[in-house]
Short mmCIF file of C-alpha atoms (C1' of nucleotides) in Angstrom, two decimals:
data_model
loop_
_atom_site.label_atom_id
_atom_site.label_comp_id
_atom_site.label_asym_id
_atom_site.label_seq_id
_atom_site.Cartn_x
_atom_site.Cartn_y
_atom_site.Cartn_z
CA UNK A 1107 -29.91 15.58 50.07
CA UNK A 1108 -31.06 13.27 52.87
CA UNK A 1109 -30.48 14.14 56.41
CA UNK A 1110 -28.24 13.57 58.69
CA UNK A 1111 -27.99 12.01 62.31
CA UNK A 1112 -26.64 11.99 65.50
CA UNK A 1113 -23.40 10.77 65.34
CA UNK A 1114 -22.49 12.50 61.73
CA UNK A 1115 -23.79 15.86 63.23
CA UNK A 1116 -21.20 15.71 65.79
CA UNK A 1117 -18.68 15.06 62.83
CA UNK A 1118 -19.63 17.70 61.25
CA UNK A 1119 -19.58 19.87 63.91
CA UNK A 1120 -16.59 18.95 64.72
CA UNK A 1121 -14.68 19.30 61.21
CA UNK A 1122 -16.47 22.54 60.90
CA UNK A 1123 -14.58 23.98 64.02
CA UNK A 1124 -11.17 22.76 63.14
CA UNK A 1125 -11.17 20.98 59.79
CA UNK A 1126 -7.81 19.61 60.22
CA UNK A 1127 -8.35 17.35 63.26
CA UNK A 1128 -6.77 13.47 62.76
CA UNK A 1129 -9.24 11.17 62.51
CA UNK A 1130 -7.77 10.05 65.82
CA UNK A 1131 -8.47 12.96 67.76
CA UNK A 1132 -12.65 12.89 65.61
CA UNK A 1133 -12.70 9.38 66.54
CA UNK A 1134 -12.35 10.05 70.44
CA UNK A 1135 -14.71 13.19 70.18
CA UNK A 1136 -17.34 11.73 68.95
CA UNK A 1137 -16.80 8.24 70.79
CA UNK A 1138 -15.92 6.06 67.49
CA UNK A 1139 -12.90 4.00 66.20
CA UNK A 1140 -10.80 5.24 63.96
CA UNK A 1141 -12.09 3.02 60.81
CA UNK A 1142 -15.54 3.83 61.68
CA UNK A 1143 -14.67 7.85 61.79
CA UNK A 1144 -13.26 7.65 58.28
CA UNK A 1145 -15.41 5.95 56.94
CA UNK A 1146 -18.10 8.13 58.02
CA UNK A 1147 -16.07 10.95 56.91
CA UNK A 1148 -15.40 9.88 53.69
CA UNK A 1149 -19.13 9.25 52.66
CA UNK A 1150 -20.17 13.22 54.50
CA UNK A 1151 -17.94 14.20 51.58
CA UNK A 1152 -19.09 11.91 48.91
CA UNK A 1153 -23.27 13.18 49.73
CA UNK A 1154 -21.78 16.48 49.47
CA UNK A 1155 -22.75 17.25 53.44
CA UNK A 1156 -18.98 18.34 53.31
CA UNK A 1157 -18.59 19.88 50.64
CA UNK A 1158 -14.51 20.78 51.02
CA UNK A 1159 -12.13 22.31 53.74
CA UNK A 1160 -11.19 26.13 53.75
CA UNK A 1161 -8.69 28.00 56.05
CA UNK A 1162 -10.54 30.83 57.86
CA UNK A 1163 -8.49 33.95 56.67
CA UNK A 1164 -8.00 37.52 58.32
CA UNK A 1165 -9.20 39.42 55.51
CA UNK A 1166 -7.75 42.58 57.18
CA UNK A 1167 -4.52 41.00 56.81
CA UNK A 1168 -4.93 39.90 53.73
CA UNK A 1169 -5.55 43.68 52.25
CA UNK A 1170 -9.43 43.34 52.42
CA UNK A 1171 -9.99 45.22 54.89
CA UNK A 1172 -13.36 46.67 53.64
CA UNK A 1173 -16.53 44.19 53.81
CA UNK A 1174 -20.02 45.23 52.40
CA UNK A 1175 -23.27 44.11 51.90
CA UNK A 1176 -24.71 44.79 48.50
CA UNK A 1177 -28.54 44.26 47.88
CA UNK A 1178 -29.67 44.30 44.15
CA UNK A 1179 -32.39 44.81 42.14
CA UNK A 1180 -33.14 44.92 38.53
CA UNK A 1181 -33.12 47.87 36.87
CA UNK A 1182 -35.93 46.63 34.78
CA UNK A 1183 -38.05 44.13 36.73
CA UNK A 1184 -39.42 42.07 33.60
CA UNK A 1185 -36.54 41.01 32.59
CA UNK A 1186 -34.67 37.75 32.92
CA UNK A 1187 -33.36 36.94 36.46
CA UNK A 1188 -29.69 35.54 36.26
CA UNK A 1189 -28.07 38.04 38.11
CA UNK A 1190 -26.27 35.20 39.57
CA UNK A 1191 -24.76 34.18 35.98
CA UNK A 1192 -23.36 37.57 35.31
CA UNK A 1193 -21.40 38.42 38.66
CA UNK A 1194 -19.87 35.20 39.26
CA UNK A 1195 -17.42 35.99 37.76
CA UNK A 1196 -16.38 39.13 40.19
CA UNK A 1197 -13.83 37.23 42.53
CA UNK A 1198 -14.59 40.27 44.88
CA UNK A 1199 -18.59 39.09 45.72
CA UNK A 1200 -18.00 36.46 48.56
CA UNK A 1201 -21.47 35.55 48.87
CA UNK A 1202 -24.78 35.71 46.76
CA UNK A 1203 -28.15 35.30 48.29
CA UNK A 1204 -30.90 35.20 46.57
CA UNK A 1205 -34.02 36.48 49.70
CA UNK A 1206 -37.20 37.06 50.18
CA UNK A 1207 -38.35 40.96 50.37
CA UNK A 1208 -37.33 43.82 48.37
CA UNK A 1209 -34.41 42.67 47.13
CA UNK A 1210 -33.65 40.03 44.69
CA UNK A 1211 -30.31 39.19 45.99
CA UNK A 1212 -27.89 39.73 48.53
CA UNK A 1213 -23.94 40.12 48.38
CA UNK A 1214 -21.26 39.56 50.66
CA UNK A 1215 -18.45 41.30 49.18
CA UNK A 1216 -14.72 42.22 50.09
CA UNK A 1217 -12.53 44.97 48.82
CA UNK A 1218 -9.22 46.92 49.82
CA UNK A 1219 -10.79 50.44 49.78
CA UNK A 1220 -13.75 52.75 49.24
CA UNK A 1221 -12.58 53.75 45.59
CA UNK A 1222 -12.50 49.46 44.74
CA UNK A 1223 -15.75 49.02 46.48
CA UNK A 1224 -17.17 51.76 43.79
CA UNK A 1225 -15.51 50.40 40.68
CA UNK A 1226 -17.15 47.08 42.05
CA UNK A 1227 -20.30 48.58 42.31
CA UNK A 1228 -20.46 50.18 38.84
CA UNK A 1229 -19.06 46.79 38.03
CA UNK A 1230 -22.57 44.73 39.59
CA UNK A 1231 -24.88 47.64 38.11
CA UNK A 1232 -23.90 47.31 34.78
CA UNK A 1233 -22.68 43.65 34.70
CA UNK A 1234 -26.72 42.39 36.07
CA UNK A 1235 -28.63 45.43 35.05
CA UNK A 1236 -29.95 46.07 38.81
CA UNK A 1237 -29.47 48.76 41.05
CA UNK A 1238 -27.68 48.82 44.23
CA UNK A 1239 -28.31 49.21 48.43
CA UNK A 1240 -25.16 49.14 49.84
CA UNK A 1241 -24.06 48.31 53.46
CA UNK A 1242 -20.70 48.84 54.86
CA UNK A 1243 -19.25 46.86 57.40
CA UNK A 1244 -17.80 48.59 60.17
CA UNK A 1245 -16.36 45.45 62.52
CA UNK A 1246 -17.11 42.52 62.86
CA UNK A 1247 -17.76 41.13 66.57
CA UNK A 1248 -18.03 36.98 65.62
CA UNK A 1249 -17.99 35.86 62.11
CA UNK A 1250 -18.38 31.77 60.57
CA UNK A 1251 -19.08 30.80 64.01
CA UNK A 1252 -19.58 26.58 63.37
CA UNK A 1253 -23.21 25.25 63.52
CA UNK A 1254 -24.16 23.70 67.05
CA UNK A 1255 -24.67 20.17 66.96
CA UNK A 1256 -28.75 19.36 67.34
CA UNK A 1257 -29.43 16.29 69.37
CA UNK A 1258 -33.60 16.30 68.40
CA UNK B 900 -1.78 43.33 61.77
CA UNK B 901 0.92 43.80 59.21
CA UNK B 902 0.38 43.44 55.63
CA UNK B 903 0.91 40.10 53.71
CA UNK B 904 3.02 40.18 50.31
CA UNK B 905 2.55 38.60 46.89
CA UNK B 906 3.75 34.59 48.27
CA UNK B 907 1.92 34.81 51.21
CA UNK B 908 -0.99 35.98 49.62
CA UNK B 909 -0.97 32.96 47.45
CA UNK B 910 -0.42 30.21 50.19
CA UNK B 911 -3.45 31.99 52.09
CA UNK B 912 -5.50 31.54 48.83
CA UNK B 913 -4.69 28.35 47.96
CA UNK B 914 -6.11 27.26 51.86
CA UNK B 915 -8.74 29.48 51.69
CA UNK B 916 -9.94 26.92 48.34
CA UNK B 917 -8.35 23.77 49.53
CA UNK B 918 -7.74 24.09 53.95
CA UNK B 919 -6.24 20.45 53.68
CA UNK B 920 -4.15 20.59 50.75
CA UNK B 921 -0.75 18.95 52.06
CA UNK B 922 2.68 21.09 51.90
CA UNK B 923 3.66 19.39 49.14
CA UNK B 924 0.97 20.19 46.49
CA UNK B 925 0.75 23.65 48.16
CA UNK B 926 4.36 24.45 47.52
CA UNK B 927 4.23 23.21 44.21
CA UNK B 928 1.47 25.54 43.54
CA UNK B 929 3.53 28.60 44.58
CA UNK B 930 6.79 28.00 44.18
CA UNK B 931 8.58 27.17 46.94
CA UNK B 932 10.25 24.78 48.77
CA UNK B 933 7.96 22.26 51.41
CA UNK B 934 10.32 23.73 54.14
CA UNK B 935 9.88 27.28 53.13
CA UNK B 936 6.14 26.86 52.87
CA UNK B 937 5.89 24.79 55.85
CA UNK B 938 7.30 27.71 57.73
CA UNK B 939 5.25 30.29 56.03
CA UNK B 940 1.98 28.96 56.87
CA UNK B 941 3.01 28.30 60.40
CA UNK B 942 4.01 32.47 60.21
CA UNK B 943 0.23 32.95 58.88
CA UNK B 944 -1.17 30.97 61.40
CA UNK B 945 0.78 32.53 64.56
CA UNK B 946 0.56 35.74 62.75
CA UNK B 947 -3.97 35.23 63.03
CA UNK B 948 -3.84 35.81 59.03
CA UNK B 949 -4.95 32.09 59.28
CA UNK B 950 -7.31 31.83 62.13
CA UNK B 951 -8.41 28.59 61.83
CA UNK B 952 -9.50 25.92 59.39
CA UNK B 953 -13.15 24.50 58.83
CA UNK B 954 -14.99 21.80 56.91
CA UNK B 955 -17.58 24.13 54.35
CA UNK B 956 -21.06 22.56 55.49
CA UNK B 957 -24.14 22.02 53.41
CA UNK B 958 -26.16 23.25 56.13
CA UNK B 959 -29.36 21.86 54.61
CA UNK B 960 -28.16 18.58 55.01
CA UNK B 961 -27.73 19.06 58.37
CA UNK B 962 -30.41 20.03 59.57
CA UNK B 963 -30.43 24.05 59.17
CA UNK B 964 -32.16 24.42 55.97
CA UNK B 965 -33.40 28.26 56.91
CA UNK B 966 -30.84 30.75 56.50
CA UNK B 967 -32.02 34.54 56.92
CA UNK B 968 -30.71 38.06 57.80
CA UNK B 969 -31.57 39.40 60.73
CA UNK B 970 -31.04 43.25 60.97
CA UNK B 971 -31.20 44.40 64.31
CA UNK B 972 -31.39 48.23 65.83
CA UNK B 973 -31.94 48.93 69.72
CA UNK B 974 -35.19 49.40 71.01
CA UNK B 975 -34.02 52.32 73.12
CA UNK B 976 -31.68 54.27 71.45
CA UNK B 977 -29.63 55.55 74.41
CA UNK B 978 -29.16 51.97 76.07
CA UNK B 979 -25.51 50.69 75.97
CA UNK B 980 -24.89 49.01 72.38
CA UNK B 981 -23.90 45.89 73.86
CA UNK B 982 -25.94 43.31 71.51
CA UNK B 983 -22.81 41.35 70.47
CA UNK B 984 -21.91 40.18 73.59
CA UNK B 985 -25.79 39.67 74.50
CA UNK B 986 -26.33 37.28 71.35
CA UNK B 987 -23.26 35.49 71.54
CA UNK B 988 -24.66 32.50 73.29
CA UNK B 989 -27.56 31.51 70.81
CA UNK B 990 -25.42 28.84 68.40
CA UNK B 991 -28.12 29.23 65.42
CA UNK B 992 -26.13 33.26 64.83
CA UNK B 993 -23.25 31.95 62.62
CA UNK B 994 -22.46 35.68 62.23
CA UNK B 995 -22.59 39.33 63.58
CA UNK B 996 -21.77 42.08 61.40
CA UNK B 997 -21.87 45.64 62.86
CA UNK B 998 -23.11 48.01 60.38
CA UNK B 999 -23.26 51.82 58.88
CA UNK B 1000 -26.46 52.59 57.87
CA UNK B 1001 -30.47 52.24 60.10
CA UNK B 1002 -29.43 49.08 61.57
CA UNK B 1003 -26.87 48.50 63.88
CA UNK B 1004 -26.32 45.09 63.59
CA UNK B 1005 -26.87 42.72 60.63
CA UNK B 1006 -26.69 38.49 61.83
CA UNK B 1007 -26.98 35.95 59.77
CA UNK B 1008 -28.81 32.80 61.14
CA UNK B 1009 -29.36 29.09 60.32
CA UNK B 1010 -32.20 27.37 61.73
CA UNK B 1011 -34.13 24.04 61.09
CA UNK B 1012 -37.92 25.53 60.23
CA UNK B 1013 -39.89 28.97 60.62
CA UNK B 1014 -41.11 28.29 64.02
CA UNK B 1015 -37.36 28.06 64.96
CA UNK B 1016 -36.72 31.40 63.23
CA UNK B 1017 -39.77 32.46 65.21
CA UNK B 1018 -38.18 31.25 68.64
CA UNK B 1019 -34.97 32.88 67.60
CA UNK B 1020 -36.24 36.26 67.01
CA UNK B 1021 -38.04 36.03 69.95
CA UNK B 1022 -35.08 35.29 72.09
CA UNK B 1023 -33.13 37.81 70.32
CA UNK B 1024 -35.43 40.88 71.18
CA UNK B 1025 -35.29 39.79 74.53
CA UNK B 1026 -31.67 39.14 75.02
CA UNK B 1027 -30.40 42.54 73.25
CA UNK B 1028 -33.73 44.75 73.89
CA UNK B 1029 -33.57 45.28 69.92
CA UNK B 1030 -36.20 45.50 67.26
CA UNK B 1031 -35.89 42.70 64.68
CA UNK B 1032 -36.32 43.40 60.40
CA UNK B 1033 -35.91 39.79 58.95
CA UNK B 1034 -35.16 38.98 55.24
CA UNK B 1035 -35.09 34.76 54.48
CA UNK B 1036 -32.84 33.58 52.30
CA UNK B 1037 -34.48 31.37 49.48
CA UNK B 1038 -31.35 29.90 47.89
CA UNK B 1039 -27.84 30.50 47.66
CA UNK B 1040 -26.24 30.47 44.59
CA UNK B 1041 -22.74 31.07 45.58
CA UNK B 1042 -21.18 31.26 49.06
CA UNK B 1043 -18.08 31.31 50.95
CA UNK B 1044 -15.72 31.85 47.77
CA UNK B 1045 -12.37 32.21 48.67
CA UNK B 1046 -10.80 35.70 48.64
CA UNK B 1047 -8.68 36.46 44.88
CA UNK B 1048 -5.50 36.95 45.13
CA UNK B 1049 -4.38 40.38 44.39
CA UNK B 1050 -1.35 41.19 42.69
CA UNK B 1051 -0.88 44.59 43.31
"C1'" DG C 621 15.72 30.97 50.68
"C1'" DT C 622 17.45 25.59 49.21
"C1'" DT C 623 18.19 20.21 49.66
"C1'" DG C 624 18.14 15.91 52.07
"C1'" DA C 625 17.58 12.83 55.92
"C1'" DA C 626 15.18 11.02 59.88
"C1'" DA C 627 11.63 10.34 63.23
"C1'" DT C 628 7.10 10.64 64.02
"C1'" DC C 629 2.43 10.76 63.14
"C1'" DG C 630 -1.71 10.34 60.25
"C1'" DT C 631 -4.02 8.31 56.47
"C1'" DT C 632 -5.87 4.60 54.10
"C1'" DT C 633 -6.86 -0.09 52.97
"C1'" DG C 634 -7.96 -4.62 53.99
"C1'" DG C 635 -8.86 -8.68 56.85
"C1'" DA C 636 -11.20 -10.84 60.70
"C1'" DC C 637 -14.67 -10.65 64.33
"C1'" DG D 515 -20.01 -1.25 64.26
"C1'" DT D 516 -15.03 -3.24 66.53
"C1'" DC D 517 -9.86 -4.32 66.51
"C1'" DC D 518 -5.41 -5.10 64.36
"C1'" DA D 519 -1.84 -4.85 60.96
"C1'" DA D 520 0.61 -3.10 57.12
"C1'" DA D 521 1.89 0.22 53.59
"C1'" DC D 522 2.08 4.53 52.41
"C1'" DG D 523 2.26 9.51 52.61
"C1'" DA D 524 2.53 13.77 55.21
"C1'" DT D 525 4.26 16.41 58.93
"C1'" DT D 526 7.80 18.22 61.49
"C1'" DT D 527 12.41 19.11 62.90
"C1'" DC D 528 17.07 19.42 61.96
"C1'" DA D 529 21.54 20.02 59.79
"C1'" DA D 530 24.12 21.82 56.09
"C1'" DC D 531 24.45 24.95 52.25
#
DNA sequence: GTTGAAATCGTTTGGAC
DNA sequence: GTCCAAACGATTTCAAC
């Protein structure tokens, strides 16, 4: 993935803090006609430096009102790695990370209740063979904040 | 906020995947009406079950290729736990996650190199008086999946 | 909830500079 | 990159059921 500059940053920027703004309204924010926004638009999507729109959702609203972070580690340390592979396929695991440390991965998960979060946590153990570190989330002061725009 | 039933939960997933879907797909999708969906998602939206919309960002391609955790805890104890607030100004914490557990705080944080992390965790000692435990992120499998809906 | 119509606005393409 | 024009589709509101 090549980089990016100036002017695409700001696009990007800019989509990431409301990505439904009219190409109108991107084109006068970042000081470019119309044509030229969508067009610069349209390839950010094709490199994959967008890689799609999402609506920022509530998830207490949306009866997920319990967030955790899960860090793994296998069970059995020689064997293969593809934790990834196995709990994909949990809708409930927002996030995977793999880090440095520790741990071999991180998870963002979300889940209506205590007794879910549990059943999803036998559900990791036995689906990647690791063991579990769980932290819960008790609020969350700023969340997805948009990345600044970097003029080097 | 009030709880969201079985349609709504469906329109809020369907953004969640696809923020820029038009009415008409998105009512075919669940069912309804472009009028009655039109109204429903304005209902999410006023209702902060939709909070927003954003553009999902390949943030090495921008620039940030350094993602890490930053778990935070107070230098002195019995200071007022007022780190949110404190942080809130430095762009490269996309998010703050107050915890259970020995931390306090958990951010995570997107920065350009490892002398940038370096800066960061300098200014965020200072800025919170906090103690700083920091685990890099070396890929990311999966990320920012949108929420399943649950039929209860 | 539904349909349909109407006005408006945004998207998208293409041409010309 | 710019501007302009044209065609199309989506949004938004409204009335009527």
């Amino acid at each position: 993935m090549s980089a990016v500059e100036e002017t695409d940053q700001a696009i990007v920027a800019a989509l990431a803090t409301d990505g439904r703004m009219s190409y109108t309204d991107l084109a006068t924010q970042v000081g470019l006609s119309v044509s030229a926004v969508h067009q610069r638009v349209r390839r950010l999507e094709q490199r994959g430096v967008i890689s799609g729109y999402g609506a920022k959702v509530n998830y207490e609203a949306i009866g997920l009102p319990l967030t955790a972070f899960v860090a793994i580690r296998p069970f059995d340390p020689a064997q293969p790695d593809d934790a990834p592979e196995r709990l994909a396929h949990l809708p409930e695991i927002e996030s995977c990370f793999s880090v440095a440390g520790e741990d071999f991965y991180i998870l963002l998960v979300r889940v209506k209740s205590p007794t879910d979060l549990e059943r999803l946590l036998q559900e990791i153990r036995t689906s990647a063979n690791v063991t579990t570190r769980t932290t819960v989330v008790l609020s969350t002061p700023f969340e997805q904040r948009p990345p600044q725009v970097r003029l080097d």
